XYZ file of C-alpha atoms in Angstrom:
471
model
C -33.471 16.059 -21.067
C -32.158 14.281 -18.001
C -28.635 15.687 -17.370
C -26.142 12.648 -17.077
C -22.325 12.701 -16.729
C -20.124 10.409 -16.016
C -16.446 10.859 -14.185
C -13.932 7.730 -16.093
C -10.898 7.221 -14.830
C -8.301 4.306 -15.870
C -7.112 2.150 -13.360
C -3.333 2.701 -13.902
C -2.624 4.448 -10.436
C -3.768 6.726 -7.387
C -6.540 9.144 -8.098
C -4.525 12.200 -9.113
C -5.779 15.941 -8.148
C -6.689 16.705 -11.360
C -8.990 13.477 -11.779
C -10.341 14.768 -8.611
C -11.492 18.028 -10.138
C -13.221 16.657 -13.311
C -14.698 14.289 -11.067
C -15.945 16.929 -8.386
C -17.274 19.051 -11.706
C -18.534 16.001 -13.187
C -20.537 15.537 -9.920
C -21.605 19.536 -9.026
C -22.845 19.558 -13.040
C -25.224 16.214 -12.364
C -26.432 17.401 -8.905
C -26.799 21.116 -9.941
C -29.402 19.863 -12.725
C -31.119 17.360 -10.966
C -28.907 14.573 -12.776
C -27.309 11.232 -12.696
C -23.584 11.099 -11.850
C -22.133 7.562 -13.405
C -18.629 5.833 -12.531
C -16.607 3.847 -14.864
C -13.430 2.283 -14.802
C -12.033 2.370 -18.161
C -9.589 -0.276 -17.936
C -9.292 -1.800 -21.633
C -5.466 -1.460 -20.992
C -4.798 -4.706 -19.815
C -1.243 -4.634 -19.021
C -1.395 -1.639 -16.512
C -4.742 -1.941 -14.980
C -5.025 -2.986 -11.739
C -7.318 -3.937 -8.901
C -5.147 -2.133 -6.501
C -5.667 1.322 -8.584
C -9.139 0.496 -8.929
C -9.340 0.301 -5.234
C -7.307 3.804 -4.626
C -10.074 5.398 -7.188
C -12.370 3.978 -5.256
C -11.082 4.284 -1.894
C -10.428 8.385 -2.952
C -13.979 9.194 -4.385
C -15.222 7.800 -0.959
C -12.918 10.078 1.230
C -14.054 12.519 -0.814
C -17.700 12.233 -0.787
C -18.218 12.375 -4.799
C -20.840 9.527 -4.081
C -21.990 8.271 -7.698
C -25.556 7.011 -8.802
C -24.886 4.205 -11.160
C -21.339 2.570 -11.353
C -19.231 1.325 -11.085
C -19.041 -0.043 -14.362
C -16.126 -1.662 -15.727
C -15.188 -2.318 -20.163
C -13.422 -5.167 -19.550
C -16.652 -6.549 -18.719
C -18.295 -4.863 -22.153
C -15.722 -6.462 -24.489
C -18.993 -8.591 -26.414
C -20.438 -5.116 -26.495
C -17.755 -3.416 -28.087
C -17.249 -5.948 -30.567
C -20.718 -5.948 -31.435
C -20.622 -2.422 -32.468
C -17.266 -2.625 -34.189
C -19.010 -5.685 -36.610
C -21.897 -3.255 -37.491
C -19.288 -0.535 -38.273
C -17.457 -3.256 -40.393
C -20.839 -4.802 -41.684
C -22.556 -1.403 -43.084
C -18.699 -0.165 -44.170
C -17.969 2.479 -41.853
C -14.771 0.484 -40.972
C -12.181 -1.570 -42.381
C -9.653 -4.466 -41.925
C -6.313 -3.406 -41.657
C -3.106 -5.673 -42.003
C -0.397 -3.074 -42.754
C 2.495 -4.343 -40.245
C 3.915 -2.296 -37.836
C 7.125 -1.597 -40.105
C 5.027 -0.088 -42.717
C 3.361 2.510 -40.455
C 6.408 3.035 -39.038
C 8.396 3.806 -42.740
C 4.968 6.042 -43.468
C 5.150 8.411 -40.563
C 8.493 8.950 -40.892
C 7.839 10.310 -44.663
C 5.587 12.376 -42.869
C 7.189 14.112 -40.490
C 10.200 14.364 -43.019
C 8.060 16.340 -45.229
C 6.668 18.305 -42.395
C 3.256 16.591 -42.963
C 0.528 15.632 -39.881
C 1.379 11.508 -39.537
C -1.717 10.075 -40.503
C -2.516 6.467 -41.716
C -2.744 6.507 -45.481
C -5.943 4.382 -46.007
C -3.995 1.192 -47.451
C -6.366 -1.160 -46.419
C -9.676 0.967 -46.978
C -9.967 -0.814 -50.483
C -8.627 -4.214 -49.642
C -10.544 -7.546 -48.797
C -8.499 -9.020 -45.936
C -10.494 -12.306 -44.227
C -11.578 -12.440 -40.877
C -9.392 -15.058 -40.133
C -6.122 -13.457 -40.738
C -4.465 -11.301 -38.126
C -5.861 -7.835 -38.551
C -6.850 -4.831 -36.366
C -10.035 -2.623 -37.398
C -9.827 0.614 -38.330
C -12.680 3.658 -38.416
C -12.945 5.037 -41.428
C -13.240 8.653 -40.871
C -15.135 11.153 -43.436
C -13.094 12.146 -45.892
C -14.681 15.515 -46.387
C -16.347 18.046 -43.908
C -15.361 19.615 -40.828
C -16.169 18.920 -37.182
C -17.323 20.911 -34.522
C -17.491 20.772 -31.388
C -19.374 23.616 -29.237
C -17.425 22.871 -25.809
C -18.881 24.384 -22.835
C -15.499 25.859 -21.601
C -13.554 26.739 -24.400
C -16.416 27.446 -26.967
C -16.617 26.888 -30.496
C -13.897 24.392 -31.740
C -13.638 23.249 -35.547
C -11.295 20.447 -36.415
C -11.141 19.899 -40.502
C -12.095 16.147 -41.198
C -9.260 15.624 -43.341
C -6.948 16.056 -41.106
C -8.292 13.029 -39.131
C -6.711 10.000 -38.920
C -8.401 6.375 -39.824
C -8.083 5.453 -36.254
C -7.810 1.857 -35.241
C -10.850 0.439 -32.966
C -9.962 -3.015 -32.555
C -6.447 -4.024 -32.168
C -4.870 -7.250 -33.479
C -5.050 -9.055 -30.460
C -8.891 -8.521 -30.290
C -8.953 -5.640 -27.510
C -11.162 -2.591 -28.494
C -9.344 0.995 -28.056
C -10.015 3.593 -25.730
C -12.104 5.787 -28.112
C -14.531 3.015 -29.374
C -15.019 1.675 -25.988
C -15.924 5.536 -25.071
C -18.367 6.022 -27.505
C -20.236 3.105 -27.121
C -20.020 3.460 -23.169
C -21.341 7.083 -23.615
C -24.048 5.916 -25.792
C -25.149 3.122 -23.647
C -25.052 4.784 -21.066
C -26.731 8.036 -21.906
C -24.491 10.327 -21.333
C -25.653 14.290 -21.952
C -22.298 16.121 -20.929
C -18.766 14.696 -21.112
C -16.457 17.051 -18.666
C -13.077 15.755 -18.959
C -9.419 17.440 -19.167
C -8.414 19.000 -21.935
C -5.681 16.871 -22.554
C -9.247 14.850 -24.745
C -9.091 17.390 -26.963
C -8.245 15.768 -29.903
C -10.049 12.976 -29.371
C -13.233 14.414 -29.286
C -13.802 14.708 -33.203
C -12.697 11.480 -33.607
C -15.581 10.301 -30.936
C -18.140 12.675 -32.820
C -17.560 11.008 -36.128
C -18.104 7.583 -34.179
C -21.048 8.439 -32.603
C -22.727 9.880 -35.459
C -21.803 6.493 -37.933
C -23.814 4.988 -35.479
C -26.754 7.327 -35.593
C -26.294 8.763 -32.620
C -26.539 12.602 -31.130
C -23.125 13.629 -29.854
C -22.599 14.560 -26.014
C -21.913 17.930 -24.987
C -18.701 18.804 -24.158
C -16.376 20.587 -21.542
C -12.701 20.169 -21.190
C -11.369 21.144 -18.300
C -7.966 22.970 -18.596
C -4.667 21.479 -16.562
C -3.260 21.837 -13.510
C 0.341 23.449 -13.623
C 2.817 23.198 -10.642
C 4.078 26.206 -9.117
C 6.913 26.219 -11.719
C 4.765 26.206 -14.484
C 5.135 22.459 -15.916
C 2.121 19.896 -15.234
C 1.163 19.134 -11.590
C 2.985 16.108 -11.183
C 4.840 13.945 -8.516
C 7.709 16.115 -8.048
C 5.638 18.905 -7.377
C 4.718 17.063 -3.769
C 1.537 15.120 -3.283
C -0.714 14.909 -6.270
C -2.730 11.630 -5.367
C -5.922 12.383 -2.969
C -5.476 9.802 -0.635
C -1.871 11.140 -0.204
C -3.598 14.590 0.648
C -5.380 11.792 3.496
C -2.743 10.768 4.747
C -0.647 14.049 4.896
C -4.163 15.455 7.131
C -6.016 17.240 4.930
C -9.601 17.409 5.699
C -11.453 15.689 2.660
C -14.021 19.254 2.698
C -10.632 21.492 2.368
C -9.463 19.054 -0.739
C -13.162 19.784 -2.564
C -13.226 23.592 -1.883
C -9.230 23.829 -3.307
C -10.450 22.164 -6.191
C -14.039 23.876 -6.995
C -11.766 27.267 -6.917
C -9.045 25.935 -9.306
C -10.315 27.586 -12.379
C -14.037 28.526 -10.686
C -14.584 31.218 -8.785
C -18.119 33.006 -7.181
C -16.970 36.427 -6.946
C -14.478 36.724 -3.990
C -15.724 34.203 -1.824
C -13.587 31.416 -0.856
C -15.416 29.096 1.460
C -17.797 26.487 0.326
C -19.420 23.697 1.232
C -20.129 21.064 -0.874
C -24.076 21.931 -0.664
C -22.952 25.716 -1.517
C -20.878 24.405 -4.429
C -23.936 22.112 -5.899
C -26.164 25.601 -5.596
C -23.584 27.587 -6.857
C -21.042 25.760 -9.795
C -21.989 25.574 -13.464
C -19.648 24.742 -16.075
C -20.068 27.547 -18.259
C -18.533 29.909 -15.520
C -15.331 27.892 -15.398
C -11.979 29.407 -16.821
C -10.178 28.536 -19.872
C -6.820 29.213 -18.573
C -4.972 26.593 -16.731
C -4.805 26.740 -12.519
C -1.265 26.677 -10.436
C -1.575 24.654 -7.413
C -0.604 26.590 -4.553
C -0.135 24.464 -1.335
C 0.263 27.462 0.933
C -3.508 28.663 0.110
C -4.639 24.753 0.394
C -2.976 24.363 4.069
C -4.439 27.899 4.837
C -7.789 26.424 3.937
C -7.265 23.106 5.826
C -6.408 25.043 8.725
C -9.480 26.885 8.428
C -11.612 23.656 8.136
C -9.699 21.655 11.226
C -10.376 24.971 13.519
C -13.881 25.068 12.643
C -14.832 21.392 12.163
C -16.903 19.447 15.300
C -14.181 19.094 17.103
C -15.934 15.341 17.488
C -15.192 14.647 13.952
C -11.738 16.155 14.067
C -11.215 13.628 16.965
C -12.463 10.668 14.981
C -10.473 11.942 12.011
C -6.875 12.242 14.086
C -7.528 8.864 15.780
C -5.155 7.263 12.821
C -2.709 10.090 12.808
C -1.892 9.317 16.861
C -1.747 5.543 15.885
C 1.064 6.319 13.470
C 2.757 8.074 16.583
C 2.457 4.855 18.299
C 0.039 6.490 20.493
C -3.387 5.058 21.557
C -5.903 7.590 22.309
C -8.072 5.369 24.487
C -5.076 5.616 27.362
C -5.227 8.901 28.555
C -7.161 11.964 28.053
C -10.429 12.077 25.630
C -9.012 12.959 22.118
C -11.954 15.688 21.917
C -10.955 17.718 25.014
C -7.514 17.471 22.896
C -8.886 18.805 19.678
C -10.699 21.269 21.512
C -7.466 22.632 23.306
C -5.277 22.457 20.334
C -7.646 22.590 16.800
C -6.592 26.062 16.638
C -3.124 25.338 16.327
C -2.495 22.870 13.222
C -2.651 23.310 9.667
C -3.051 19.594 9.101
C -4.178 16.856 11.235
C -0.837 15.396 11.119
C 0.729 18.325 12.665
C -2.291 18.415 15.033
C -0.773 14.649 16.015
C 2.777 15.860 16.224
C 1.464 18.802 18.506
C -0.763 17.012 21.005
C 1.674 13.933 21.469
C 2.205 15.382 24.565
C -0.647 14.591 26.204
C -0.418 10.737 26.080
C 3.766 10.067 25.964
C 6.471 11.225 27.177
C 9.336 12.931 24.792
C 13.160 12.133 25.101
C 14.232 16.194 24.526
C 13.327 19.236 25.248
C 13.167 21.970 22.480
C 16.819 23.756 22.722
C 15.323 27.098 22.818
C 12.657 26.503 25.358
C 15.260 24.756 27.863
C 17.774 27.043 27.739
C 15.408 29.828 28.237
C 13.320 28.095 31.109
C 14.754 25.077 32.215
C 17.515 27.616 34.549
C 18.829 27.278 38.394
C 17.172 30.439 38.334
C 13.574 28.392 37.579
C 14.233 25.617 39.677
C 12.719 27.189 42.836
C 9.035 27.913 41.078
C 8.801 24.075 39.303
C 9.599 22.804 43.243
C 7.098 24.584 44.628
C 4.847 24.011 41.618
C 5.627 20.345 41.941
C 4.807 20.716 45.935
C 1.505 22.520 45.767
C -0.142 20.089 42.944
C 0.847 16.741 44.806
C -1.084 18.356 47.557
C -4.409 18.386 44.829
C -6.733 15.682 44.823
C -7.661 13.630 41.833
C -11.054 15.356 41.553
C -9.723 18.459 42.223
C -7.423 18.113 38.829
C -9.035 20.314 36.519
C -8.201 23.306 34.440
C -9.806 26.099 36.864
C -7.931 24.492 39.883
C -5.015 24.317 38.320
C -4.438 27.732 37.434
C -5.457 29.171 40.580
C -3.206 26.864 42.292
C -0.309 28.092 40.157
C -1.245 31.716 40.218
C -1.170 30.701 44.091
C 2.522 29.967 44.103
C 3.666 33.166 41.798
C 2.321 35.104 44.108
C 4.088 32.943 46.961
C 7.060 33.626 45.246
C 6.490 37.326 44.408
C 6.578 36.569 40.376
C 4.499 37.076 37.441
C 2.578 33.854 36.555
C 4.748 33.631 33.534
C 7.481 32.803 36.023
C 6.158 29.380 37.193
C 3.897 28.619 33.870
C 6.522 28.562 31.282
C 9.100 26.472 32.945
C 6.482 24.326 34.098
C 4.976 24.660 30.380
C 8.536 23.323 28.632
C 8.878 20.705 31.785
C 5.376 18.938 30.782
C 5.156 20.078 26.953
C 8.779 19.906 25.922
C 8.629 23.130 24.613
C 7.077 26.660 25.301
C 4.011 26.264 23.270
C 0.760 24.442 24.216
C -2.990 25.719 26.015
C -3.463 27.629 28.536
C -1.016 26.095 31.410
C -4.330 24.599 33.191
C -5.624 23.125 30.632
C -2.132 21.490 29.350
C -1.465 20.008 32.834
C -5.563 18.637 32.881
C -4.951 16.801 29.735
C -1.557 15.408 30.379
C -2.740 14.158 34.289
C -1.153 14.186 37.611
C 0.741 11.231 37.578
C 3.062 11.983 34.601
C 2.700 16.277 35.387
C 4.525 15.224 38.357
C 7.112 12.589 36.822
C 8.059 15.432 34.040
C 8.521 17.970 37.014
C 11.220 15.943 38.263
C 12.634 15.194 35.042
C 13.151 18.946 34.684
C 14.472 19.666 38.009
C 16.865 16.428 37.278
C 17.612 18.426 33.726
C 18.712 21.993 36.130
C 20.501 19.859 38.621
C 22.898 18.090 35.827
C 23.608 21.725 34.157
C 24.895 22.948 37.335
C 26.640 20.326 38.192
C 28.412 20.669 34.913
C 28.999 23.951 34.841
């Protein structure tokens, strides 16, 4: 048997973390087994589908890497389909017509509950002979007798009693199929073998057995995924922070960092904790994968990215901060290569947005200093070693404006002025920088240039002069 699964997300927003995962499980399962990995849009509900969500799910998968086989497909494009099955459900009377108006359902479930009884549809309409012409939705008429069961690859063995099941409608009034007749047919079409979804399915999983086998069909196997909780316990959601993946983008992340946070969120391979998505394909099966539910934990995700950014081609890194400095209103082309940059700094930054925020430097200049840094280093007391650093680098030539030089000529004028190289390299450091961290002091003044190493020495020196004269 071919393995095929399929990830199916509806098009009513961003692609949320935990779509991510089933998707990235969705896709290690298929590639693990030498199988097809299908994407479909399941946007039968009309009023909040959009093309701009289909274009985030799309748009995220990408930055991801989950690259799909077949897809995408879309049921708003299989609505002759879907009908097509629902008729032959109606024709061989393994579904019904159902008029009972909304006020009636309404007045039953309320009984229901009253009583302390499951709300389930009654069966009105099973009996009655209501035309085709007059408004009507369609219901499935679900086995009386029996029990379902569903052997789910996570959770094992699951029984769900058929009576308990409701006669679920499959075709509303207005024509539209419903989301677990459009399923079923869509699985069936499409060949699905495994369905790995969140658990959140659960329930609707007998009621998509019982479908699939009116229409003669083998059922899927199945695998729900359990949630993702917040750090407070509730459902990841918005006001936990970022939950959509291209929000993870655009807050740095590395797209590699994202997949190997997710794999481990209710996987695990011993104690290891790096993988790459190859490793993850040799390594992941579904049947290894934890019923509990996960907490997302930003701390170990940025200790992760950072682990990714330090290691990463610094090339790539470049290519992949290139946005981040536009944001800053900073264009890498005018000044120093952004490589040498990610080389000097990768080892710094969590994200590549701090990585932005951290190497600004280098191509702007900054309106204040840090408050710490200047009142540590920017003194009268530090004024003598930035004027004779300032003196000694005019003196270097263009060429001669590299790292190695650059030291030595500093380490040149400590010793002129009988101090410790700390002396002249952190005032200088906070005069160019802004503050007391950056590289090693060469390779901070190679990257930011002569011309505005220079201009930022004077700066400072202007910064001394105004203290004293206010003191």
């Amino acid at each position: 048997m071919t393995v095929r699964t399929r990830f199916a997300p509806s098009p009513t927003g961003y692609l949320h973390v935990g779509g991510a995962r089933t998707a990235l499980f969705s896709y290690l399962f298929a590639r693990k087994h030498g199988g097809v990995f299908v994407l479909r849009i399941e946007d039968t509900d009309l009023e909040r589908s959009t093309a701009a969500s289909v274009n985030a799910i799309l748009e995220g998968m990408a930055w991801l890497g989950l690259s799909w086989d077949e897809g995408p497909f879309f049921q708003t494009e299989r609505f002759d389909r879907y009908n097509a099955v629902i008729d032959e459900l109606i024709g061989k009377g393994l579904a019904y017509r159902c008029d009972c108006p909304k006020e009636r359902i309404d007045t039953l479930r309320e009984g229901q509950m009253a009583r302390k009884e499951k709300p389930r549809y009654d069966g009105h309409c099973r009996h009655r002979d209501i035309p085709a012409d007059r408004p009507h939705a369609v219901r499935f008429r679900n086995p009386d007798e029996g029990v379902v069961v569903v052997d789910d690859l996570i959770r094992g063995r699951i029984v769900f009693n058929n009576d308990e099941l409701d006669d679920l409608v499959i075709r509303r009034t207005d024509g539209s199929p419903t989301y677990n007749l459009s399923v079923v047919v869509d699985d069936m079409d499409m060949g699905i073998s495994h369905v790995i979804r969140g658990d959140d399915h659960i329930n609707n999983t007998p009621r998509q057995i019982n479908i699939l086998r009116a229409l003669g069909q083998e059922p899927p196997r199945y695998a729900h995924v359990p949630m993702i909780l917040g750090d407070d316990g509730a459902r990841l959601s918005k006001r936990h922070g970022a939950v959509s993946v291209i929000a993870y983008r655009d807050e740095g992340y590395l797209p590699e960092a994202l997949l190997n946070y997710l794999v481990r969120l209710g996987w695990s391979h011993g104690d290891r904790e790096i993988f790459s998505l190859d490793e993850m394909v040799e390594l992941f099966d579904i049947d290894q994968v934890n019923k509990a539910a996960s907490s997302f934990n930003t701390d170990k995700l940025l200790w992760l990215n950072q682990h990714y950014i330090q290691h990463a081609d610094p090339q790539r890194i470049a290519h992949l901060l290139s946005p981040h400095m536009g944001r800053l209103g900073i264009d890498p082309s005018q000044g120093a290569d952004l490589k040498d940059v990610v080389v000097a700094q990768q080892a710094r930054a969590k994200t590549l947005v701090e990585l932005a925020q951290i190497s600004a430097f280098v191509y702007q200049d900054f309106d204040t200093y840090d408050e710490a840094a200047a009142r540590k280093h920017l003194t009268a007391a530090a004024a003598p070693a930035l004027g004779r650093a300032r003196e000694a680098l005019e003196l270097l030539a263009l060429e001669d404006w590299d790292a190695d030089t650059l030291e030595r000529t500093l380490e040149q004028v400590a010793l002129g002025l009988g101090e410790k190289m700390g002396k002249v390299a952190q005032p200088l450091r906070v005069a160019v920088v802004g503050r007391a961290a950056s590289p090693g002091i060469g390779v901070t003044l190679e990257l930011v240039g002569k011309e505005a190493t220079l201009r930022r020495i004077g700066r400072a020196l202007g910064h001394i002069a105004g203290l004293g004269a206010a003191g």
